Each structure stands twice: as structure tokens, then as C-alpha cells.
Amino acid sequence: MHKIEVNVGVSVTEANRRQAEENREHLDEHGIRSIDILGAVGSGKTMLIEKLTPVLKARGYKVGAIVGDCYGDDDYKRIHALDIPTQNLNTGTECHLDAHMVHHALHKLPLDDIDVLLVENVGNMVCPTDFPVGSHKRVVIVSVTEGDDVVNKHPAMFRECEIGIINKVDLAEAVGASVERMERDMRRHNSNIRIIKANLKKGVGIEELADMLIT
Amino acid sequence: MHKIEVNVGVSVTEANRRQAEENREHLDEHGIRSIDILGAVGSGKTMLIEKLTPVLKARGYKVGAIVGDCYGDDDYKRIHALDIPTQNLNTGTECHLDAHMVHHALHKLPLDDIDVLLVENVGNMVCPTDFPVGSHKRVVIVSVTEGDDVVNKHPAMFRECEIGIINKVDLAEAVGASVERMERDMRRHNSNIRIIKANLKKGVGIEELADMLIT
């Protein structure tokens, strides 16, 4: 986030925290479990929703989604094609979703028809960390193609998340990345983090993730 | 960037713009041409410097570097190993370099021993766009492993940059990405952008980039 010292009575992050608490209450009233999906551009956030949704449906859950991007509807179209209630959020020059944007999206979704709400944040490993939106769990996904130093470079992101997914492990050798280093760095930043080694394209890791999210 | 309406006499981006102009004057006084390198985590920014530096050296230029990251010295160590003057900038929770940080780094570098200064920004496709640091050219690098919709999602980044590099084109088929779509989207955002299709690991595209940067 961009640090700036100003006296506006309440800080931007504090105002966001309060709105996030309201969102959480709103979700709880409707019995919805909400999951944040965080990670860089191209890490696999949208594919995670594409692969996770049918698995959750098969377990009897009704799924909904909020899809954040700076611009365009590339991700939205992919998620909407899953035939679930979906809201697109374009952030323009903003580099993250915030609780207020999600508040508005919640009011447009049929909340009584959703058990699990998947919230895909803007592709960014830094800024979304400081802006919780009210979800019950936060999942971060990194891909080996980002380089095996990507975890070490972003400690705050991994401290914030309960689950860390290492995606595209099948490409590790081709790009010269050490999955072991990525795991080790995750545990160093957050000793409680639960780690999944995934190849989302082939569905590897999805059942394991569904277990972690629902239990 | 995080939008917030506050009356502080001068906006954060305006203050940054002024400091960037001072940096540019400082660079010009020393006859240094400075190049920003922008792009997501793992797109290939550090490898670009690793591959470009020997090519520039072979053409008779003295190279220096400023390396930005939220945390750690993974990239710094790789660049420092090139045996060029290098400054590491850790931004903490900040998601981009700004002109003030670069101002301090410039004062620590032996400016009379540098002809070309390569400035690697924090891995982020959004925030650095709004914070020029005073460089003469801005280069953005994206990798096909980020998905071929990455260009469409980030119009501001491509409007800002004179050169767009599409990296890891050898992996396009494996990840199902259309290089043609990425090129088309770049030209749609910025009809003047110069595009290089690269495989930096094998050095493909580097001589072409050196030509564009120096002429």
C-alpha cells in the first residue's frame, strides 16, 4: 500500500477493517462461508475457481463468486460460464479489492442461494494483504513459473493466509524452480500455513483444498 | 494506487512527479540514460538485467542497477553478481518504487561510472504505473505463463511504456497462451509500443532490446 501520513480522523485501513466486519456479519446472517483467493497475475486464481466449483457442487454446496480485476471481463466470463451467481468488480487504477466494493457486490448477489462465496482478488502479491474484505479464510496461490523466490519476497501475504497453494508444480523442472524452497519459505513466514502442491490444470490438489475449506 | 480524497496541499502523485523531474536532471547532469523495468512477479525482470548487462558492456557502456523488492535480497544478489554498481531498495509494505527512494539510491551510486542505469521495480502490474521515478524509458515485461489475458487486464501499464516484451514465448503452447492476442492487446492499448518476443533464458530478444534502448 502507499503510505501517506494524513489526519483524516480514521485511517483508510481502519475504515476498511470496520466495513470488513460488517461484511462478515452480513455473510454470517446468510450462513455463507466466504473464501478470499489471492495471488499474482497468472498464478491460477481463476482456474482455481473453475476447478473448485464443480467439486463443491458435487459435495452439495451452492457456490457464488466475486471476481476482481483492474479492467475488463476476461475472468468474469470464465466464472460466469460455470453457471453460478457471479459479480464482476473492475477496480480501475486500484490494485486490490476493498471491503466497500465487496459490500456493494454482496447486495447484488442472491445470498440465500449461496453456501460458499469465492472472492477472487486483483492479481497482486502486495496490496490486497492490507485490505481484508470480510471473508472467513484467505488462500494464496503462487505458481512455480513466478520463480521460487516469490514466497521469500512477500512475507506479509503468507502471514495473512491460512492456506498456501503452489501451482504448476509440473513445470518446476522446466523453469528451474525448487518447490521445496517455496514450501520452506512459506513455513518460515507462517508456521501454521497449510500447503498444497497443485497442478490445477489437471485438477491435482483440488479435492485436498475442498477438504481444507469446508472442514 | 489507493485512492483517498485528502487536502494535503499537494497530492502524493504530484509530489512524486516533481521528485522524478529532479532525478531526471540529476541523471542528465551525469550523462546517464536510465531505463525502468516493470512487470509482474516472475515475468523476467531480473533475468532481463542479467542478460542485457553483458550485451551493453560488450557495446562499450558502463552499466549500473537499482533493484526494488518488498523484502529480501534475492534479486539484488543476482544483479550484484554481474559485478556492476548496484543498490537494493526494500519497500516493505509498499508495492512500488517511488522517485524519493530512487533519489536516495542515486546518491549511493558512483554516477560518474555509469552510462546506463537499469531500475528494476517491485513485481506489480498496477501501482508502479502511477509513480515514475525519473527514467528516460519504461519497459514492461510480461510472460506467457501469466495468461494471454494479462495485457488486456492492465491498460494503464501498457499506455505508460515505450517497449513491451513478451517473455517465455517457448512455453506458450505448454500453457495454452496466444502470443498473437498479447501483441494485439498491447497495440490496442498503445499504438506506438514497440514489441519484442523473447526467450530471455536463451538470450532471444536481448540484442533487439539493446538496439531499442540505445538508439
Short mmCIF file of C-alpha atoms in Angstrom, two decimals, chain B:
data_model
loop_
_atom_site.label_atom_id
_atom_site.label_comp_id
_atom_site.label_asym_id
_atom_site.label_seq_id
_atom_site.Cartn_x
_atom_site.Cartn_y
_atom_site.Cartn_z
CA MET B 1 -2.95 3.01 -6.29
CA HIS B 2 -5.19 3.50 -3.25
CA LYS B 3 -7.48 6.46 -3.92
CA ILE B 4 -8.22 8.69 -0.97
CA GLU B 5 -9.52 12.26 -1.08
CA VAL B 6 -7.49 14.37 1.33
CA ASN B 7 -6.44 18.00 1.36
CA VAL B 8 -2.71 17.97 1.98
CA GLY B 9 -1.78 20.88 -0.28
CA VAL B 10 -0.09 18.67 -2.85
CA SER B 11 -1.06 15.20 -3.98
CA VAL B 12 1.20 12.21 -3.46
CA THR B 13 1.48 11.62 -7.19
CA GLU B 14 2.21 15.32 -7.88
CA ALA B 15 4.98 15.35 -5.23
CA ASN B 16 6.36 12.20 -6.83
CA ARG B 17 6.30 13.78 -10.27
CA ARG B 18 8.38 16.73 -9.05
CA GLN B 19 10.95 14.46 -7.40
CA ALA B 20 11.06 12.39 -10.61
CA GLU B 21 11.92 15.56 -12.58
CA GLU B 22 14.76 16.29 -10.14
CA ASN B 23 16.02 12.73 -10.56
CA ARG B 24 15.95 13.15 -14.33
CA GLU B 25 18.02 16.36 -14.12
CA HIS B 26 20.48 14.62 -11.82
CA LEU B 27 20.80 11.71 -14.28
CA ASP B 28 21.21 14.07 -17.24
CA GLU B 29 23.97 16.03 -15.48
CA HIS B 30 25.92 12.79 -15.25
CA GLY B 31 25.11 11.75 -18.81
CA ILE B 32 23.24 8.67 -17.63
CA ARG B 33 20.43 7.05 -19.60
CA SER B 34 18.03 5.39 -17.17
CA ILE B 35 15.62 2.58 -18.03
CA ASP B 36 12.68 1.43 -15.88
CA ILE B 37 11.89 -2.26 -15.93
CA LEU B 38 8.30 -3.02 -14.95
CA GLY B 39 6.29 -6.22 -14.78
CA ALA B 40 4.66 -8.82 -12.55
CA VAL B 41 6.38 -11.16 -10.14
CA GLY B 42 8.35 -13.74 -12.11
CA SER B 43 7.88 -12.09 -15.50
CA GLY B 44 11.66 -11.99 -16.03
CA LYS B 45 12.75 -8.50 -14.86
CA THR B 46 15.87 -9.72 -13.05
CA MET B 47 16.85 -12.09 -15.83
CA LEU B 48 16.44 -9.23 -18.31
CA ILE B 49 19.12 -7.30 -16.39
CA GLU B 50 21.31 -10.42 -16.17
CA LYS B 51 21.16 -10.91 -19.93
CA LEU B 52 21.18 -7.27 -21.03
CA THR B 53 24.17 -6.19 -18.93
CA PRO B 54 26.87 -8.19 -20.77
CA VAL B 55 25.40 -7.11 -24.14
CA LEU B 56 25.57 -3.43 -23.13
CA LYS B 57 29.08 -3.92 -21.70
CA ALA B 58 30.20 -5.50 -24.98
CA ARG B 59 28.95 -2.38 -26.76
CA GLY B 60 31.16 -0.25 -24.51
CA TYR B 61 28.61 1.01 -21.97
CA LYS B 62 29.14 1.05 -18.21
CA VAL B 63 26.02 -0.35 -16.52
CA GLY B 64 24.55 0.22 -13.03
CA ALA B 65 21.36 -1.02 -11.38
CA ILE B 66 18.76 -0.24 -8.74
CA VAL B 67 16.80 -3.28 -7.59
CA GLY B 68 13.44 -2.92 -5.84
CA ASP B 69 11.66 -5.58 -3.84
CA CYS B 70 9.28 -5.59 -0.90
CA TYR B 71 11.59 -7.77 1.11
CA GLY B 72 14.86 -9.64 0.89
CA ASP B 73 17.85 -9.57 -1.42
CA ASP B 74 17.15 -12.45 -3.84
CA ASP B 75 17.22 -10.18 -6.90
CA TYR B 76 19.97 -7.92 -5.53
CA LYS B 77 22.34 -10.85 -5.12
CA ARG B 78 21.77 -11.94 -8.73
CA ILE B 79 22.45 -8.44 -10.07
CA HIS B 80 25.38 -7.76 -7.76
CA ALA B 81 27.00 -10.93 -9.10
CA LEU B 82 27.22 -9.18 -12.50
CA ASP B 83 29.96 -7.01 -10.98
CA ILE B 84 28.20 -3.69 -11.62
CA PRO B 85 27.35 -0.91 -9.12
CA THR B 86 24.02 -1.99 -7.60
CA GLN B 87 21.68 -0.59 -4.95
CA ASN B 88 18.97 -2.67 -3.25
CA LEU B 89 15.70 -0.95 -2.26
CA ASN B 90 13.37 -2.80 0.11
CA THR B 91 9.93 -1.21 0.08
CA GLY B 92 8.36 -3.18 2.95
CA THR B 93 4.58 -2.95 2.55
CA GLU B 94 4.91 -0.52 -0.37
CA CYS B 95 4.02 -2.05 -3.72
CA HIS B 96 6.18 0.15 -5.97
CA LEU B 97 9.33 2.24 -6.02
CA ASP B 98 8.86 5.99 -5.87
CA ALA B 99 11.04 8.88 -7.01
CA HIS B 100 12.14 9.68 -3.45
CA MET B 101 13.50 6.17 -2.85
CA VAL B 102 15.33 6.31 -6.17
CA HIS B 103 16.73 9.76 -5.29
CA HIS B 104 18.40 8.20 -2.22
CA ALA B 105 19.70 5.25 -4.22
CA LEU B 106 21.20 7.63 -6.81
CA HIS B 107 23.22 9.33 -4.07
CA LYS B 108 24.75 5.99 -3.10
CA LEU B 109 25.78 5.02 -6.64
CA PRO B 110 29.04 6.08 -8.38
CA LEU B 111 27.20 8.05 -11.06
CA ASP B 112 30.32 9.01 -13.00
CA ASP B 113 31.00 5.33 -13.60
CA ILE B 114 27.58 4.61 -15.10
CA ASP B 115 26.32 5.18 -18.66
CA VAL B 116 23.13 3.10 -18.49
CA LEU B 117 21.16 2.67 -15.25
CA LEU B 118 18.65 -0.19 -15.11
CA VAL B 119 15.91 0.27 -12.49
CA GLU B 120 14.02 -2.89 -11.59
CA ASN B 121 10.71 -2.02 -9.98
CA VAL B 122 8.73 -4.15 -7.50
CA GLY B 123 6.86 -7.01 -9.18
CA ASN B 124 3.42 -5.45 -9.72
CA MET B 125 1.38 -4.64 -12.84
CA VAL B 126 -0.64 -1.80 -11.32
CA CYS B 127 0.93 0.55 -8.80
CA PRO B 128 4.32 1.41 -10.38
CA THR B 129 2.41 2.90 -13.33
CA ASP B 130 1.43 5.95 -11.28
CA PHE B 131 4.90 6.53 -9.85
CA PRO B 132 7.52 7.46 -12.46
CA VAL B 133 11.00 7.66 -10.92
CA GLY B 134 12.69 9.88 -13.50
CA SER B 135 13.92 7.35 -16.04
CA HIS B 136 14.17 8.08 -19.77
CA LYS B 137 12.35 4.98 -20.97
CA ARG B 138 9.94 2.49 -19.42
CA VAL B 139 9.95 -1.14 -20.46
CA VAL B 140 7.24 -3.60 -19.40
CA ILE B 141 7.82 -7.33 -19.48
CA VAL B 142 5.09 -9.95 -19.36
CA SER B 143 5.42 -13.69 -19.57
CA VAL B 144 3.09 -16.04 -21.45
CA THR B 145 2.81 -18.07 -18.22
CA GLU B 146 0.80 -15.18 -16.74
CA GLY B 147 -2.00 -16.00 -19.18
CA ASP B 148 -2.62 -14.32 -22.52
CA ASP B 149 -5.25 -12.04 -20.95
CA VAL B 150 -2.66 -10.27 -18.77
CA VAL B 151 -2.19 -7.43 -21.26
CA ASN B 152 -5.89 -6.70 -21.64
CA LYS B 153 -6.27 -6.51 -17.85
CA HIS B 154 -3.67 -3.76 -17.41
CA PRO B 155 -4.22 -0.96 -19.96
CA ALA B 156 -2.50 1.79 -17.91
CA MET B 157 0.76 -0.15 -17.71
CA PHE B 158 0.99 -0.54 -21.49
CA ARG B 159 -0.01 3.06 -22.20
CA GLU B 160 2.91 4.15 -19.97
CA CYS B 161 5.65 2.08 -21.59
CA GLU B 162 7.52 2.58 -24.87
CA ILE B 163 8.61 -1.05 -25.13
CA GLY B 164 6.66 -4.23 -24.36
CA ILE B 165 8.46 -7.57 -24.03
CA ILE B 166 6.56 -10.86 -24.27
CA ASN B 167 8.78 -13.36 -22.48
CA LYS B 168 8.91 -17.17 -22.32
CA VAL B 169 7.35 -17.48 -25.80
CA ASP B 170 8.80 -21.01 -25.93
CA LEU B 171 6.29 -22.01 -23.20
CA ALA B 172 3.25 -20.53 -24.99
CA GLU B 173 1.99 -23.85 -26.30
CA ALA B 174 2.55 -25.67 -22.97
CA VAL B 175 0.43 -23.11 -21.09
CA GLY B 176 -2.10 -22.58 -23.89
CA ALA B 177 -1.34 -18.86 -24.39
CA SER B 178 -1.75 -16.91 -27.63
CA VAL B 179 1.23 -14.60 -28.20
CA GLU B 180 -0.78 -13.01 -31.03
CA ARG B 181 -3.54 -11.99 -28.61
CA MET B 182 -0.96 -10.41 -26.28
CA GLU B 183 0.58 -8.44 -29.17
CA ARG B 184 -2.82 -7.31 -30.40
CA ASP B 185 -3.86 -6.15 -26.91
CA MET B 186 -0.58 -4.22 -26.48
CA ARG B 187 -1.13 -2.34 -29.75
CA ARG B 188 -4.74 -1.65 -28.82
CA HIS B 189 -3.67 -0.04 -25.52
CA ASN B 190 -0.72 1.79 -27.13
CA SER B 191 -0.41 2.04 -30.91
CA ASN B 192 3.21 3.27 -30.62
CA ILE B 193 4.51 0.48 -28.38
CA ARG B 194 7.49 -1.47 -29.72
CA ILE B 195 7.11 -5.20 -29.08
CA ILE B 196 9.78 -7.85 -28.60
CA LYS B 197 9.01 -11.57 -28.48
CA ALA B 198 11.64 -13.02 -26.16
CA ASN B 199 13.00 -16.13 -24.56
CA LEU B 200 15.32 -14.41 -22.13
CA LYS B 201 16.67 -17.65 -20.68
CA LYS B 202 18.21 -18.38 -24.09
CA GLY B 203 19.04 -14.72 -24.77
CA VAL B 204 16.46 -14.39 -27.57
CA GLY B 205 15.37 -10.75 -27.92
CA ILE B 206 18.22 -9.16 -25.98
CA GLU B 207 20.21 -7.68 -28.90
CA GLU B 208 16.97 -6.26 -30.29
CA LEU B 209 16.18 -4.68 -26.92
CA ALA B 210 19.68 -3.20 -26.64
CA ASP B 211 19.19 -1.61 -30.09
CA MET B 212 15.90 -0.03 -28.99
CA LEU B 213 17.27 1.24 -25.69
CA ILE B 214 20.43 2.82 -27.00
CA THR B 215 19.33 4.37 -30.28
#
